[in-house]
mmCIF file of N, CA and C in Angstrom:
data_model
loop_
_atom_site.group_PDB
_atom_site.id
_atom_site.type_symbol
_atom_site.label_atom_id
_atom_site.label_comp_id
_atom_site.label_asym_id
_atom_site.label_seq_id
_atom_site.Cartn_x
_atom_site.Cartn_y
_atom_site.Cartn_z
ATOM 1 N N UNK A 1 109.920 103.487 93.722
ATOM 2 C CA UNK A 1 108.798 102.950 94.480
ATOM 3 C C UNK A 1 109.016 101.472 94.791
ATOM 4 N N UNK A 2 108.453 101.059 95.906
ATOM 5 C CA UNK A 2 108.390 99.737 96.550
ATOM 6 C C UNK A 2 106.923 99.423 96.516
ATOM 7 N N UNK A 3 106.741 98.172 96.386
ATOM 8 C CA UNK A 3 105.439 97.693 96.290
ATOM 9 C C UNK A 3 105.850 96.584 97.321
ATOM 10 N N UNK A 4 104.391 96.289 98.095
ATOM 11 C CA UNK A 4 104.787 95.281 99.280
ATOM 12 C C UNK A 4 103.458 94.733 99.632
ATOM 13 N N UNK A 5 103.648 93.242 98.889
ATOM 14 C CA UNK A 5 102.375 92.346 98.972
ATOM 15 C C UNK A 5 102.408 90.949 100.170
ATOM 16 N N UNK A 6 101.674 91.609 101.265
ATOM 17 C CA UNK A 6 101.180 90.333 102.210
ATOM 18 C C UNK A 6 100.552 89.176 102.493
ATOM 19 N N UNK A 7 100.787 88.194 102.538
ATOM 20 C CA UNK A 7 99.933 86.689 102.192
ATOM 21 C C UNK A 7 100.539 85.911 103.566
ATOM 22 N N UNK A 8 99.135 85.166 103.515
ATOM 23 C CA UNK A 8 99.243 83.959 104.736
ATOM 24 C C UNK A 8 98.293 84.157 105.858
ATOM 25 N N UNK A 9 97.714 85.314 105.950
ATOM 26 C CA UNK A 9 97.007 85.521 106.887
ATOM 27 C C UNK A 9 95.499 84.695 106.951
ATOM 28 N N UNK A 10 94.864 84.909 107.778
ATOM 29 C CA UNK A 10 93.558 83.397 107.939
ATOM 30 C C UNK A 10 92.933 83.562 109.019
ATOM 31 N N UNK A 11 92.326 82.354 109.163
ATOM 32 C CA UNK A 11 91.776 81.789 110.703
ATOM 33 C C UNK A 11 92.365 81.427 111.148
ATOM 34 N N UNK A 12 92.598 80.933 112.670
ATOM 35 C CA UNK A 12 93.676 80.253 113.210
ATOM 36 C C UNK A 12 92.538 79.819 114.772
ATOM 37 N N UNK A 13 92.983 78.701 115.304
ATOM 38 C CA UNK A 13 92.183 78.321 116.400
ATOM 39 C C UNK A 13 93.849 79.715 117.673
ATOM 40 N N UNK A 14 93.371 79.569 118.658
ATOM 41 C CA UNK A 14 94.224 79.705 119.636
ATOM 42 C C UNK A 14 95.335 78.700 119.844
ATOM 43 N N UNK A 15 96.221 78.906 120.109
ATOM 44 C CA UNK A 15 97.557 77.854 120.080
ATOM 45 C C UNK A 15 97.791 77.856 119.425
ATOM 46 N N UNK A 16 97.689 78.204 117.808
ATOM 47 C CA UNK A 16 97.859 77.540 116.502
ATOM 48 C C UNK A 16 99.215 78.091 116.219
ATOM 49 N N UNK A 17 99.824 78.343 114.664
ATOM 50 C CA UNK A 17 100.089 78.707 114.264
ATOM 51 C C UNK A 17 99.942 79.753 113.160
ATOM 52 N N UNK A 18 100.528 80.632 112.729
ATOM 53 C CA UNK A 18 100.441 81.412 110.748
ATOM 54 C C UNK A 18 101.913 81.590 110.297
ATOM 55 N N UNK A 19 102.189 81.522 109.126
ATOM 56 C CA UNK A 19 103.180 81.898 108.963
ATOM 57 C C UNK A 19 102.876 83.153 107.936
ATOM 58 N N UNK A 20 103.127 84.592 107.590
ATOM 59 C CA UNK A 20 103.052 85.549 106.995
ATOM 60 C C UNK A 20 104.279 85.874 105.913
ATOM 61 N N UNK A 21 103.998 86.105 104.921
ATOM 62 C CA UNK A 21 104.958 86.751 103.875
ATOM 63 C C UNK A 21 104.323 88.041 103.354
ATOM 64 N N UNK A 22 105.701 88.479 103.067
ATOM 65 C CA UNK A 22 105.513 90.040 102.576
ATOM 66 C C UNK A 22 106.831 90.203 101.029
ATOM 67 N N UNK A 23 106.049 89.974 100.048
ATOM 68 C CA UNK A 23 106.481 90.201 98.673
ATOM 69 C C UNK A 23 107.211 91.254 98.663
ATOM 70 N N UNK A 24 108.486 92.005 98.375
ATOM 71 C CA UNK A 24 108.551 93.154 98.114
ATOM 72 C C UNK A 24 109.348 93.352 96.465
ATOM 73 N N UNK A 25 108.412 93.891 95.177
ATOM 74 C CA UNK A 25 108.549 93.883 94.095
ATOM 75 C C UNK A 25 109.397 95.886 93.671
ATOM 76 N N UNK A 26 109.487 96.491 92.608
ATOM 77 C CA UNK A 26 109.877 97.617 92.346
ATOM 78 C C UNK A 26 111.492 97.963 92.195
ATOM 79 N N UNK A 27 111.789 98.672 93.086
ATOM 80 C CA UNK A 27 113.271 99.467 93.180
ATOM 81 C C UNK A 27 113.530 98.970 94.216
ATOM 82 N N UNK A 28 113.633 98.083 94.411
ATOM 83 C CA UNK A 28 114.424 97.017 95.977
ATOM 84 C C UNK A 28 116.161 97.134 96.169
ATOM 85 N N UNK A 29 116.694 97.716 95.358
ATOM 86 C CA UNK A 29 118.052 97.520 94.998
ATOM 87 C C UNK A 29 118.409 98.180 95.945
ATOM 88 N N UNK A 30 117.853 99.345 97.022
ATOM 89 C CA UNK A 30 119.047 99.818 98.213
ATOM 90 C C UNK A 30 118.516 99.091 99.458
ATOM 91 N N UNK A 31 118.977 99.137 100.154
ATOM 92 C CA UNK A 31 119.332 98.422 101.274
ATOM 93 C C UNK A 31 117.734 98.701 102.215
ATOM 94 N N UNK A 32 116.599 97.869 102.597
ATOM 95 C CA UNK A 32 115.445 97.990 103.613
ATOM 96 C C UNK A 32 115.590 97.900 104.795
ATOM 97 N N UNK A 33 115.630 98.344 105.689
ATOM 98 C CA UNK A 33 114.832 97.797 106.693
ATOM 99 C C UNK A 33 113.058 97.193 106.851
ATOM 100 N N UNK A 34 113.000 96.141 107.241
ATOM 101 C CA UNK A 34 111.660 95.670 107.320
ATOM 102 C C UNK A 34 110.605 95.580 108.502
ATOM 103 N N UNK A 35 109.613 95.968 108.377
ATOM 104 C CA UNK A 35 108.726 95.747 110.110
ATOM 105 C C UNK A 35 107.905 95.060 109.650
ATOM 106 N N UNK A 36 106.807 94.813 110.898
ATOM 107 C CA UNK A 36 105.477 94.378 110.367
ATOM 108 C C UNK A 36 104.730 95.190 111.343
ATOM 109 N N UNK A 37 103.536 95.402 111.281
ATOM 110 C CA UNK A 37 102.856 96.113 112.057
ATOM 111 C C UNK A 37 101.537 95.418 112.132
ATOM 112 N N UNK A 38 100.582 95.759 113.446
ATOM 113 C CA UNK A 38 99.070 94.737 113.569
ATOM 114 C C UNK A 38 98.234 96.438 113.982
ATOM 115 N N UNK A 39 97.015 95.950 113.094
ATOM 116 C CA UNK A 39 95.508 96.965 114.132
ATOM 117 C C UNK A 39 94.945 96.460 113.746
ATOM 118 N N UNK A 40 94.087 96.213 114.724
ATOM 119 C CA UNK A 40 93.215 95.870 115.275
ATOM 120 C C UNK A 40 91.847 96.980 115.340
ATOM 121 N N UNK A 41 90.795 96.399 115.536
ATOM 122 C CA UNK A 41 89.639 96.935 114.953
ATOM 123 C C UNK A 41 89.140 98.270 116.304
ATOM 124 N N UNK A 42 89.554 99.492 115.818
ATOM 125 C CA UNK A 42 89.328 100.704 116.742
ATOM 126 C C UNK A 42 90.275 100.831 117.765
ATOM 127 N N UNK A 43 91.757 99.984 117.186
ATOM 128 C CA UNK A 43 92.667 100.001 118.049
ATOM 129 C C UNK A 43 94.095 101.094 116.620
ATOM 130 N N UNK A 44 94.909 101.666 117.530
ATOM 131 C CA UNK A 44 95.997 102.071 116.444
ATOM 132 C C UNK A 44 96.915 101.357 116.399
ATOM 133 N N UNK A 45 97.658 101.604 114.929
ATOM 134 C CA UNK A 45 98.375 100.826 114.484
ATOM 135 C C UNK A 45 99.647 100.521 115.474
ATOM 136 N N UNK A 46 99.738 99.444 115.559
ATOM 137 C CA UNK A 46 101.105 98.814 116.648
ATOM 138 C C UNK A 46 102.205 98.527 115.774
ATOM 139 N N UNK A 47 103.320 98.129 116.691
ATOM 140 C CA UNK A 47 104.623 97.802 116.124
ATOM 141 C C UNK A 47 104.386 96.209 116.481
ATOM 142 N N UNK A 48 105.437 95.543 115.668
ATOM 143 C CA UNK A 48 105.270 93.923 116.246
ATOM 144 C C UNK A 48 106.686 93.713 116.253
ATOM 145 N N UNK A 49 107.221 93.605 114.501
ATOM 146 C CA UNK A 49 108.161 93.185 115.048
ATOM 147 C C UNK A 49 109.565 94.371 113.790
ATOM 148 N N UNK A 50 110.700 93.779 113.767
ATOM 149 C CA UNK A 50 111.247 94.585 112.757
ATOM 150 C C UNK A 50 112.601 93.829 112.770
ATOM 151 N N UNK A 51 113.198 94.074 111.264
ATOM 152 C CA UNK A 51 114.058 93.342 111.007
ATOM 153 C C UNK A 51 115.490 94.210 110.325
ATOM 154 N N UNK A 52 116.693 94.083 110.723
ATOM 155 C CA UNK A 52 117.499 95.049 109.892
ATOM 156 C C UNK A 52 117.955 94.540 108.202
ATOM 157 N N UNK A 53 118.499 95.164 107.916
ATOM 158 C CA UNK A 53 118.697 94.421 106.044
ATOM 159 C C UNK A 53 119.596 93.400 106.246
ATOM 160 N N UNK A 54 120.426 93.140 106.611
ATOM 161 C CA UNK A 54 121.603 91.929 106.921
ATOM 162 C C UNK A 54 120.783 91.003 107.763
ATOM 163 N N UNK A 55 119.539 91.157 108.921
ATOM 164 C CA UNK A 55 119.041 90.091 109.207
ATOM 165 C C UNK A 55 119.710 90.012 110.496
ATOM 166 N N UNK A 56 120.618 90.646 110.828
ATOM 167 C CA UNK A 56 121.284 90.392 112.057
ATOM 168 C C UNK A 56 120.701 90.757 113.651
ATOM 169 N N UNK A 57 119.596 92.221 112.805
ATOM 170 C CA UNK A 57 119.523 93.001 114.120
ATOM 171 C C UNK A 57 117.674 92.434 114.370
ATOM 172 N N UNK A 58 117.392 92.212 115.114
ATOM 173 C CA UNK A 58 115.563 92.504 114.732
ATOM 174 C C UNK A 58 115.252 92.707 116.401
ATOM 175 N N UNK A 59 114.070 93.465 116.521
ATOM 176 C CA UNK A 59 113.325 93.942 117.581
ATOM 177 C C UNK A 59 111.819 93.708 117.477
ATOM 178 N N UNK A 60 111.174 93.340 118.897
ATOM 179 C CA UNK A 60 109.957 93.006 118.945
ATOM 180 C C UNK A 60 109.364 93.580 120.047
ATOM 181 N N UNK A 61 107.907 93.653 119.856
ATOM 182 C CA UNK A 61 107.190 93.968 121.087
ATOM 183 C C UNK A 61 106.745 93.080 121.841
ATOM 184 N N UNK A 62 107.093 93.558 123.231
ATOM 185 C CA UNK A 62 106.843 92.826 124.431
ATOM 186 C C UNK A 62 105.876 91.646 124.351
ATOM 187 N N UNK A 63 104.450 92.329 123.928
ATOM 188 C CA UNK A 63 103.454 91.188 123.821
ATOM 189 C C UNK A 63 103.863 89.979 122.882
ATOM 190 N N UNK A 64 104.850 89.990 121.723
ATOM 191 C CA UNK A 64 104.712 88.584 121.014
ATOM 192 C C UNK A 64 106.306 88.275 121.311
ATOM 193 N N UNK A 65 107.316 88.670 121.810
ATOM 194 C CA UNK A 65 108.458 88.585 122.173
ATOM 195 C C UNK A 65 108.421 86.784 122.533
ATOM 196 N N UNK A 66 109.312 85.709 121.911
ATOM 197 C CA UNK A 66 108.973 84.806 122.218
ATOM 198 C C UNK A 66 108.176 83.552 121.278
ATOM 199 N N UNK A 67 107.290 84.403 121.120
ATOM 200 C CA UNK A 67 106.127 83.669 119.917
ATOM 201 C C UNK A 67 106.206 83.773 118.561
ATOM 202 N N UNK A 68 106.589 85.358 118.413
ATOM 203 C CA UNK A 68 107.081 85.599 116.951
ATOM 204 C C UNK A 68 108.162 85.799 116.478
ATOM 205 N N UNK A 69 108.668 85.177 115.487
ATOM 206 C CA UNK A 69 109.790 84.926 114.537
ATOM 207 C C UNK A 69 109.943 85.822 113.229
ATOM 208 N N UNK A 70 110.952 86.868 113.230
ATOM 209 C CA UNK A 70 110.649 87.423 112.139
ATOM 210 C C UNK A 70 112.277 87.286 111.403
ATOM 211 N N UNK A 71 112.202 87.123 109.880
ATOM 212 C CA UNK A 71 113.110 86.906 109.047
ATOM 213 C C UNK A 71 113.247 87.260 107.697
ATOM 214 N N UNK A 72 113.971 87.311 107.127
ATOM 215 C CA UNK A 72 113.871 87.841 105.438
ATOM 216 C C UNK A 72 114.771 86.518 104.860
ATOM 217 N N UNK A 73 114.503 87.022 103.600
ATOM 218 C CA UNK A 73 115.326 86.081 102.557
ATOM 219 C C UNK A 73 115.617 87.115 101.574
ATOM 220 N N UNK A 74 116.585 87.405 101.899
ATOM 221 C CA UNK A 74 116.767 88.977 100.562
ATOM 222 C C UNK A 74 117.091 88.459 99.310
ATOM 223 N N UNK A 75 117.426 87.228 98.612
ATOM 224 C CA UNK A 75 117.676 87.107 97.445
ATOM 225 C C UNK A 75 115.856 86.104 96.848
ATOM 226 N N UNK A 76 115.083 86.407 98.093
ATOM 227 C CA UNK A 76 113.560 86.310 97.401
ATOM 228 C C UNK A 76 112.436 87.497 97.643
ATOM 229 N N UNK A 77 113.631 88.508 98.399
ATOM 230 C CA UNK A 77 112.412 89.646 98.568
ATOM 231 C C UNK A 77 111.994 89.328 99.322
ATOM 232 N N UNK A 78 111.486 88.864 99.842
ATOM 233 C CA UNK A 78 110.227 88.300 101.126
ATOM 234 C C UNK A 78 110.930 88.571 102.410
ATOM 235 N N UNK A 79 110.161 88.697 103.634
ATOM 236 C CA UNK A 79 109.965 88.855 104.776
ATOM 237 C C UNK A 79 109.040 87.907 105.279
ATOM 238 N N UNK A 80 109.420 87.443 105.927
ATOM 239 C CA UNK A 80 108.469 86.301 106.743
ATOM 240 C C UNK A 80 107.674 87.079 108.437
ATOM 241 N N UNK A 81 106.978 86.587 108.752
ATOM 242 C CA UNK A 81 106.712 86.472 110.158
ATOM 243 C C UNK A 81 105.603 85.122 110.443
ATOM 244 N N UNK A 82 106.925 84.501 111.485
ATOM 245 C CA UNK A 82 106.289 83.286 111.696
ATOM 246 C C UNK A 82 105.733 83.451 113.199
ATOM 247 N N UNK A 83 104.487 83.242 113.528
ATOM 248 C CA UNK A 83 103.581 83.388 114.295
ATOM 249 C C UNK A 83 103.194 82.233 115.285
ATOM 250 N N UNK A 84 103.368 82.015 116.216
ATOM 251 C CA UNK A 84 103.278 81.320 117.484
ATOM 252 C C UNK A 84 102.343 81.040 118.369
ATOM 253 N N UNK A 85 102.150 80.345 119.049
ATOM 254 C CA UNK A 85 100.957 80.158 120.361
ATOM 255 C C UNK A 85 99.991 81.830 120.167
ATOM 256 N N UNK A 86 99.412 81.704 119.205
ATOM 257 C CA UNK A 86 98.433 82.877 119.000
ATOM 258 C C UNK A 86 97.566 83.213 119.772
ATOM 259 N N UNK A 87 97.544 83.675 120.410
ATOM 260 C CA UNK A 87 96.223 84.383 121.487
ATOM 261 C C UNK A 87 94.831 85.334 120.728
ATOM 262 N N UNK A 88 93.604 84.971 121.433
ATOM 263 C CA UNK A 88 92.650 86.250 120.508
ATOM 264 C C UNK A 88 92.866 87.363 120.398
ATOM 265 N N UNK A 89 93.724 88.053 121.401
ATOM 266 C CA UNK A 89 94.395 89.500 121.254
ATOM 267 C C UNK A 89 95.329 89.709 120.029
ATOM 268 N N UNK A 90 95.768 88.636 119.607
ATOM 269 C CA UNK A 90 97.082 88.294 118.578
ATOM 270 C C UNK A 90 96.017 89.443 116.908
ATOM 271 N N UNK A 91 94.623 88.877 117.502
ATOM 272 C CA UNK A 91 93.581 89.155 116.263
ATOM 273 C C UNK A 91 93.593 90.286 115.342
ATOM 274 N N UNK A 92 93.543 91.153 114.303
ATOM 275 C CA UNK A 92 94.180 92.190 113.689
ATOM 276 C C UNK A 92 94.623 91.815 112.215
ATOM 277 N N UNK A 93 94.885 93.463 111.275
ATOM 278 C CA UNK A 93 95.030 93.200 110.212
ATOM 279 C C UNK A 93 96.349 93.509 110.418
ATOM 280 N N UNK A 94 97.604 92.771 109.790
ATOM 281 C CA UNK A 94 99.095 92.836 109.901
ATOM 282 C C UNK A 94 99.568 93.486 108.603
ATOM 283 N N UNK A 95 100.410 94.390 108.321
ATOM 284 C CA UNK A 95 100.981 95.076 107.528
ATOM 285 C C UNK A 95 102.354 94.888 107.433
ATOM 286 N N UNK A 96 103.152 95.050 106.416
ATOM 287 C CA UNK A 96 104.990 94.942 106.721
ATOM 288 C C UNK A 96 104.921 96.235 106.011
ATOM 289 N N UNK A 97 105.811 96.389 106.080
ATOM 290 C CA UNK A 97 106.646 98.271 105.459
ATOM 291 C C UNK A 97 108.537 97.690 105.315
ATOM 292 N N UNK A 98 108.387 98.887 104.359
ATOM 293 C CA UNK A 98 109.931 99.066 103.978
ATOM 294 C C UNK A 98 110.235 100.365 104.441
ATOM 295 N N UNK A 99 111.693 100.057 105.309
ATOM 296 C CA UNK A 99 112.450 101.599 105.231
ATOM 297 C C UNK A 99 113.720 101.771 104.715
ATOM 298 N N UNK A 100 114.174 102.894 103.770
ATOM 299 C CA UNK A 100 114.835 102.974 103.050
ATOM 300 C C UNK A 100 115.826 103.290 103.979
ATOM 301 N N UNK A 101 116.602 102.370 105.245
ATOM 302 C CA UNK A 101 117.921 102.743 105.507
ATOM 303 C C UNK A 101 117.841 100.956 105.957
ATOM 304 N N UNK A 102 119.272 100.833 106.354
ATOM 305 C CA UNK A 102 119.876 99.585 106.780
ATOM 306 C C UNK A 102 119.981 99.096 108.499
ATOM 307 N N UNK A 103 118.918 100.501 108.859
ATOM 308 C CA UNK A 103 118.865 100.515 110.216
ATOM 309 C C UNK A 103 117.395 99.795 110.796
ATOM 310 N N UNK A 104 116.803 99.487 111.465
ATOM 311 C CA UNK A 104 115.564 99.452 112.264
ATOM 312 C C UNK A 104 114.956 100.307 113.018
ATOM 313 N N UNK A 105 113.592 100.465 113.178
ATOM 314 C CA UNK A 105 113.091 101.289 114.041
ATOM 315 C C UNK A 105 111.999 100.787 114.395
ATOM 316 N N UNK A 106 111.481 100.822 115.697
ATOM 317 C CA UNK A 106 110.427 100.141 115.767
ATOM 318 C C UNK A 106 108.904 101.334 115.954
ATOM 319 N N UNK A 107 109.019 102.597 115.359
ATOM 320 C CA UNK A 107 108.677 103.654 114.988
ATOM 321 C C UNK A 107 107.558 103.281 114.024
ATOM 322 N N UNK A 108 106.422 104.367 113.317
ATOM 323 C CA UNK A 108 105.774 103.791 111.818
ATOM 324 C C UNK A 108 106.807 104.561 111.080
ATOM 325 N N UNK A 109 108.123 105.215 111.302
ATOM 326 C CA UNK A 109 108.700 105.500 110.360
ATOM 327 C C UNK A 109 108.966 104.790 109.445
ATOM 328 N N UNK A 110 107.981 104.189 108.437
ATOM 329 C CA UNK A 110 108.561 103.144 107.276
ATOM 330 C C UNK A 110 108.241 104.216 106.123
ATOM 331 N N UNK A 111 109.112 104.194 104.717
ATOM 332 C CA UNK A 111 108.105 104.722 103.423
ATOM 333 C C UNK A 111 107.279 103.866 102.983
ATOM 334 N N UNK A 112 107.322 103.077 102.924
ATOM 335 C CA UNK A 112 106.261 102.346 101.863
ATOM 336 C C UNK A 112 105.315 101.020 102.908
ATOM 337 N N UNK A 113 103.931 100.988 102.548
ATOM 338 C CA UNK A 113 103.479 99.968 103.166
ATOM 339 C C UNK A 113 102.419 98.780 102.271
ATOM 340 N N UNK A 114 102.501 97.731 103.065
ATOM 341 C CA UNK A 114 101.561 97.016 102.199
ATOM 342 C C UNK A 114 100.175 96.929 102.530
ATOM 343 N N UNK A 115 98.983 96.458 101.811
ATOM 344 C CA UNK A 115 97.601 96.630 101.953
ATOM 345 C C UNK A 115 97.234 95.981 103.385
ATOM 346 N N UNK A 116 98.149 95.130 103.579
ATOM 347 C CA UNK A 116 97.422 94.244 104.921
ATOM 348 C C UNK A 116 97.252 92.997 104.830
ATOM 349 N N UNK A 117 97.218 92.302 106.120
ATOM 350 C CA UNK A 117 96.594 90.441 105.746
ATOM 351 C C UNK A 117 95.697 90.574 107.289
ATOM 352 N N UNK A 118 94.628 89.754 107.039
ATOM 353 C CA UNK A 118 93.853 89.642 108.436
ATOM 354 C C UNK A 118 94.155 88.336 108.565
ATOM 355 N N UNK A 119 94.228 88.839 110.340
ATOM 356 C CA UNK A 119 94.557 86.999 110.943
ATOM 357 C C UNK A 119 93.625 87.389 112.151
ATOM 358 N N UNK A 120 92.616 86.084 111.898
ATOM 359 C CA UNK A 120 91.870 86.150 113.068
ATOM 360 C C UNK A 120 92.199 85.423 114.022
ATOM 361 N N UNK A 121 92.002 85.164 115.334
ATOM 362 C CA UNK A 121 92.342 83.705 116.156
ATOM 363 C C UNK A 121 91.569 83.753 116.823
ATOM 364 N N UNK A 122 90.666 83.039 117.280
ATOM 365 C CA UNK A 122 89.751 82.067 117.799
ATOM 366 C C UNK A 122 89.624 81.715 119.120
ATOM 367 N N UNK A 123 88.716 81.930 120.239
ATOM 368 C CA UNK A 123 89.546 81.379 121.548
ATOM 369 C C UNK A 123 88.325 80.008 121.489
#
């Protein structure tokens, strides 16, 4: 099992910034792929962004393409997503997931997910 704890999320005016982390504690020892995912309130769950295990490969959706920065630090576990010129649409609870291959997908094919962080933004 993977456990996967999200922090950083908040208020934010429009323009602002967030920066997001995603803890990942347990059986980490084979190789993740990482995403993050946003929903939004009576909206389904979206893709945002995703990262491969080496860090080399990552894919994003159109809407934050640009704005958001996504990265790991594998010898701290963590996954970052650093968050950009935020728009009120940006608004939503953000999730990261682990997938147990070395590949990406920008799919909800993840196994494991975390509880969530809400980021509001403000217009």
């Amino acid at each position: 099992q993977v456990q996967l704890v999200e922090s950083g999320g908040g208020l934010v005016q429009a323009g602002g910034s967030l920066r997001l982390s995603c803890a990942a504690s347990g059986r980490t020892g084979s190789n993740y792929a990482m995403g993050w995912f946003r929903q939004a309130p009576g909206k389904e769950r979206q893709f945002v962004a995703a990262i491969s295990w080496s860090g080399g490969i990552t894919r994003y959706a159109d809407s934050v393409k640009g704005r958001f920065t996504i990265s790991r630090d594998n010898a701290k576990k963590t996954t970052y997503l650093q968050m950009s010129r935020l728009k009120p649409e940006d608004t939503a609870v953000y999730y990261c997931a682990a997938r147990a291959s070395a590949a990406i997908t920008t799919t909800a094919n993840y196994d494991y997910w975390g509880q969530g962080t809400q980021v509001t933004v403000s217009s």
